Coordinates of C-alpha atoms in Angstrom, one line a residue:
Chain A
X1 CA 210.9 119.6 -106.7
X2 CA 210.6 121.8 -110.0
X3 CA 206.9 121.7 -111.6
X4 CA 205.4 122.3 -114.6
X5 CA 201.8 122.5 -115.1
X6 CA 200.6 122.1 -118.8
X7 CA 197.0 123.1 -119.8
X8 CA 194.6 122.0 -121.3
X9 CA 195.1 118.1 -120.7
X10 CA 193.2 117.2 -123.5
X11 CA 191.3 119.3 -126.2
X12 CA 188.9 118.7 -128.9
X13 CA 188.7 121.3 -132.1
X14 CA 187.2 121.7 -135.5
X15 CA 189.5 121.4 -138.6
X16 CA 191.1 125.3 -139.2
X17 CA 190.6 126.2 -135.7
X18 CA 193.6 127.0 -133.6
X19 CA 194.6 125.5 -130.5
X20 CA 196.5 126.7 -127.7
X21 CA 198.9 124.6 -124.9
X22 CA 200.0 126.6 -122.2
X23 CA 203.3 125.4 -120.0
X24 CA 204.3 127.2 -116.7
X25 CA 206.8 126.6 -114.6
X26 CA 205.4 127.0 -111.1
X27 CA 208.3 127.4 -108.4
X28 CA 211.1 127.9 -111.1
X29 CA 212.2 129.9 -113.6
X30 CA 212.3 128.1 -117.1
X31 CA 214.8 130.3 -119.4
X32 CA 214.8 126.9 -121.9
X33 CA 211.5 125.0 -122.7
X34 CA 211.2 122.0 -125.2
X35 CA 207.9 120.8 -126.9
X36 CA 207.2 117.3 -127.8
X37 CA 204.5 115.3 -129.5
X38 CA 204.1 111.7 -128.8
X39 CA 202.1 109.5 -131.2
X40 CA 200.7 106.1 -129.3
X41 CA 202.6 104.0 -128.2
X42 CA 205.7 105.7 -129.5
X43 CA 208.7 107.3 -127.7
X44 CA 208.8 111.2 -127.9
X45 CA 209.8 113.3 -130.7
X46 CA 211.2 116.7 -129.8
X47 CA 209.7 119.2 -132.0
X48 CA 211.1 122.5 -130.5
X49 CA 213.7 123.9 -128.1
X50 CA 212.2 127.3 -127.0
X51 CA 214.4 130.0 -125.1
X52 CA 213.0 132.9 -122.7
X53 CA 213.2 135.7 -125.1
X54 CA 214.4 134.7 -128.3
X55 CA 213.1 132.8 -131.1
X56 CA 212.5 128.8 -130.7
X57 CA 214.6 126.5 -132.8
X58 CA 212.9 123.9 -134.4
X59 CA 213.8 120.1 -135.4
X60 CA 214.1 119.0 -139.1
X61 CA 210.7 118.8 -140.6
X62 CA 208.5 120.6 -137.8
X63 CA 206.4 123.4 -139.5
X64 CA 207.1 126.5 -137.9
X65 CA 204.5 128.5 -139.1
X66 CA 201.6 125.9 -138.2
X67 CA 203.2 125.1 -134.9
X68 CA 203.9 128.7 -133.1
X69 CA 205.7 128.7 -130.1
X70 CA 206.3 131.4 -127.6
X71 CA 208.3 132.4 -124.4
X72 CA 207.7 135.2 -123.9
X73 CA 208.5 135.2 -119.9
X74 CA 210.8 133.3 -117.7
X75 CA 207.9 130.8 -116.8
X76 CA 205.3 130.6 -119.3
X77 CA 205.8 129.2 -122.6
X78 CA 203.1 128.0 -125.0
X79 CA 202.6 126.1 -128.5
X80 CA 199.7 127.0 -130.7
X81 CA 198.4 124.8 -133.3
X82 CA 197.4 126.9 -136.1
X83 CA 195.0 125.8 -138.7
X84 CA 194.5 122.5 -136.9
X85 CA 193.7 119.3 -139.5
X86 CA 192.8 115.4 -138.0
X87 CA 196.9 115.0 -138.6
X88 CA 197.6 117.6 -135.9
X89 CA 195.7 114.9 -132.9
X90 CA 198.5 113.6 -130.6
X91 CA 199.6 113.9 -127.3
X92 CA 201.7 117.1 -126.9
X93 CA 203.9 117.3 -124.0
X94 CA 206.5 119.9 -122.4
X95 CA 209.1 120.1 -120.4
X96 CA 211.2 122.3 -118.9
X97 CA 215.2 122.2 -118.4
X98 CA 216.2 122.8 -114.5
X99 CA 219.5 124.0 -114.0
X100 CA 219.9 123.6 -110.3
X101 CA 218.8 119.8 -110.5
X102 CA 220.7 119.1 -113.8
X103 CA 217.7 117.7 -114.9
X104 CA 214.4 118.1 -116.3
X105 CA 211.0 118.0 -115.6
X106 CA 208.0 117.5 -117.6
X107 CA 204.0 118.7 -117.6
X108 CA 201.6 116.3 -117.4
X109 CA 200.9 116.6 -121.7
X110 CA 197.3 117.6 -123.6
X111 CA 195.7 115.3 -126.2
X112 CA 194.5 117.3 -129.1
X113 CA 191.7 115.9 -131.2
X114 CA 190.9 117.9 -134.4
X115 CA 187.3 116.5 -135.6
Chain B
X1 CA 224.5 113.0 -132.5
X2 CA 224.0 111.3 -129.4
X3 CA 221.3 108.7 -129.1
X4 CA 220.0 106.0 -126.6
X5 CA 218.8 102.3 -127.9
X6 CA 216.6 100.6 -125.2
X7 CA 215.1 97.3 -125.3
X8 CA 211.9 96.6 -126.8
X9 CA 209.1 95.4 -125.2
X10 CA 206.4 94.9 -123.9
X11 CA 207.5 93.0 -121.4
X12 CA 205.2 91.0 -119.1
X13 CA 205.7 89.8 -115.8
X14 CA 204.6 88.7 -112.9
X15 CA 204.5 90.1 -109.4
X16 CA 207.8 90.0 -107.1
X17 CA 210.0 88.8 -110.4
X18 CA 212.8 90.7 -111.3
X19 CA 212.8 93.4 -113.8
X20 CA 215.8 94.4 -116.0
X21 CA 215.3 96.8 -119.5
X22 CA 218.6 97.4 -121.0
X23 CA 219.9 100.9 -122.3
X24 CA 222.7 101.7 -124.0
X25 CA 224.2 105.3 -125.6
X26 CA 226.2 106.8 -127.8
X27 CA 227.4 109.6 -126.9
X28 CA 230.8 112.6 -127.2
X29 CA 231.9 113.5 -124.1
X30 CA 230.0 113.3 -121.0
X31 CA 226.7 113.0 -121.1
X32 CA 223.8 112.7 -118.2
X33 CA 221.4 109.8 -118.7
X34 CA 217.9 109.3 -116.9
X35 CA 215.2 107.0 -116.6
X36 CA 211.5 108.4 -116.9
X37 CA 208.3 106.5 -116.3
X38 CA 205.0 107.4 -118.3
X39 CA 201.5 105.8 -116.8
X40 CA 198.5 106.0 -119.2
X41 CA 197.4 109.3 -120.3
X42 CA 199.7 111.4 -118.4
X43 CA 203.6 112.8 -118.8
X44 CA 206.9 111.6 -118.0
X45 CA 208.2 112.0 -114.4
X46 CA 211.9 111.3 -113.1
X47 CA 212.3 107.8 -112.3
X48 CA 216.5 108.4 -111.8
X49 CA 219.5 109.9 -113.1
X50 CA 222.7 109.6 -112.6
X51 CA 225.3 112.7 -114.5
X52 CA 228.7 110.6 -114.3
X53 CA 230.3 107.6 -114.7
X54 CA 230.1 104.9 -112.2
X55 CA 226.9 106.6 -110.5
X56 CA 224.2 105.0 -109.4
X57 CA 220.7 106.3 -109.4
X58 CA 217.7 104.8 -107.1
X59 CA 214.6 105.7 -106.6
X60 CA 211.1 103.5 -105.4
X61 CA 213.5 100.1 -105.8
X62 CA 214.5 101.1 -109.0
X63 CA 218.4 101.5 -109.8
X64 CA 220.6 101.8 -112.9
X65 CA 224.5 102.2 -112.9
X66 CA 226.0 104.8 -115.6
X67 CA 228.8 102.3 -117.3
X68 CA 231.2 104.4 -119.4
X69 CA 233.2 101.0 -120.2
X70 CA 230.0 99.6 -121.4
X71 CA 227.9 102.7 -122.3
X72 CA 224.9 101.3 -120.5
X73 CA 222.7 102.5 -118.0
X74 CA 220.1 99.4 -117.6
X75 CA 217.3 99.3 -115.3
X76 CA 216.6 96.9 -112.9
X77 CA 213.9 96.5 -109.6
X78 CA 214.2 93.0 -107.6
X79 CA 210.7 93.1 -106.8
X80 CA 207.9 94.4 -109.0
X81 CA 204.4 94.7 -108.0
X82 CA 200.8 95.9 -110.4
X83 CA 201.6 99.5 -109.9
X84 CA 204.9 99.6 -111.9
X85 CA 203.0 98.4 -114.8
X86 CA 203.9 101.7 -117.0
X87 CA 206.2 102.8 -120.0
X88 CA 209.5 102.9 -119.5
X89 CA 212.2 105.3 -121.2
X90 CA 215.5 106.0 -121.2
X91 CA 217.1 109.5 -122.2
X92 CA 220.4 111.0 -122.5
X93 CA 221.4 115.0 -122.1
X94 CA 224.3 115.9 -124.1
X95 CA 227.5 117.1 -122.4
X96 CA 226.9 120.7 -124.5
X97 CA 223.5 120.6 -125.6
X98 CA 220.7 120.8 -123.4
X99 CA 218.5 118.7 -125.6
X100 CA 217.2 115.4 -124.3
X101 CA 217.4 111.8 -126.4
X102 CA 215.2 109.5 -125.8
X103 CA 215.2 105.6 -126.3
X104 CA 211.8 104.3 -128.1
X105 CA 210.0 102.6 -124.9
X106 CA 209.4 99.7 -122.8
X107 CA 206.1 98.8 -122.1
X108 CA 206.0 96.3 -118.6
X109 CA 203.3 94.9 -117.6
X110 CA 202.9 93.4 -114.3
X111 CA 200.0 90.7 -113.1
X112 CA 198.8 90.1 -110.0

């Protein structure tokens, strides 16, 4: 079936650093991409829908500017955490949409820590 | 908008009982709904779907039958055993929106 691998699977940063999460879809192509961020023991909240080319819409309240997403090929898309603060630590998660299973599959997620 | 309400847990049981966590939707149109299991530290992966009514999805003794009349799609295993001790979510795919809602979680725990 459709994978996608996710990297790093966890992380640990400084405050004002900036992190990067990579997503790739390895035997598919991925034109639509969605990040999410889990907080424990909590279901997942979408925070954007990213499309191969084009600029990634974002839910209500997600800072665009401190969480930069980009897709800029048909299987790589990736999230950076910019100016990272202890607020930012969560479990971050993606997934990808696949067409020909009318489904969707998901990477394995990255914990960030921001010390 | 579309959203899914799923039981709360956690639920604890014990090995071989019988395992039901309800989900229900609301929903325009026709939407697809799926089960995803999360173990401990890692992502979601596919438990089942099914993408219209009166479906059934199964997978590993799981099964769940998309109800229209009910707007349910609950989740049920006869037998459980230690290793289906996970979290347990239910999510729903719009008709004409790619985006997927999910239900907040059931944590099951089985014992030995």
């Amino acid at each position: 079936g459709a994978v996608v691998s996710q990297h790093p699977s966890w992380v640990i940063c400084k405050s004002g650093t900036s992190v990067k999460i990579e997503c790739r879809s390895l035997d598919f192509q991925a034109t639509t991409m969605f990040w999410y961020r889990q907080f424990p023991k909590q279901s997942l909240m979408l925070m954007a829908t990213s499309n191969e080319g084009s600029k990634a819409t974002y839910e209500q309240g997600v800072e665009k500017d401190k969480f930069l997403i980009n897709h800029a090929s048909l299987t790589l898309s990736t999230l950076t955490v910019t100016s990272a603060h202890p607020e930012d630590s969560s479990f971050y998660i993606c997934s990808a949409r696949v067409p020909t299973e009318r489904g969707y599959t998901f990477g394995s997620g990255t914990r960030l820590t921001v010390v | 908008g579309d959203s899914v309400t799923q039981m709360e847990g956690p639920v604890t049981l014990s090995e071989e009982a019988f395992l039901t966590i309800n989900c229900t939707y609301t929903a325009t149109g026709y939407p697809s709904l799926f089960w995803y299991v999360q173990y401990p530290g890692e992502g979601l992966q596919l438990l089942l779907k099914a993408t219209k009514a009166d479906d059934k999805g199964s997978n590993k003794g799981f099964e769940a039958t998309y109800r229209k009349e009910t707007t349910s799609f609950h989740l049920e295993k006869g037998s459980v055993q230690v290793s289906d001790s996970a979290v347990y979510f239910c999510a729903l795919s719009g008709f004409n929106d790619y985006k997927l809602s999910f239900g907040a979680g059931t944590t099951v725990t089985v014992r030995a």
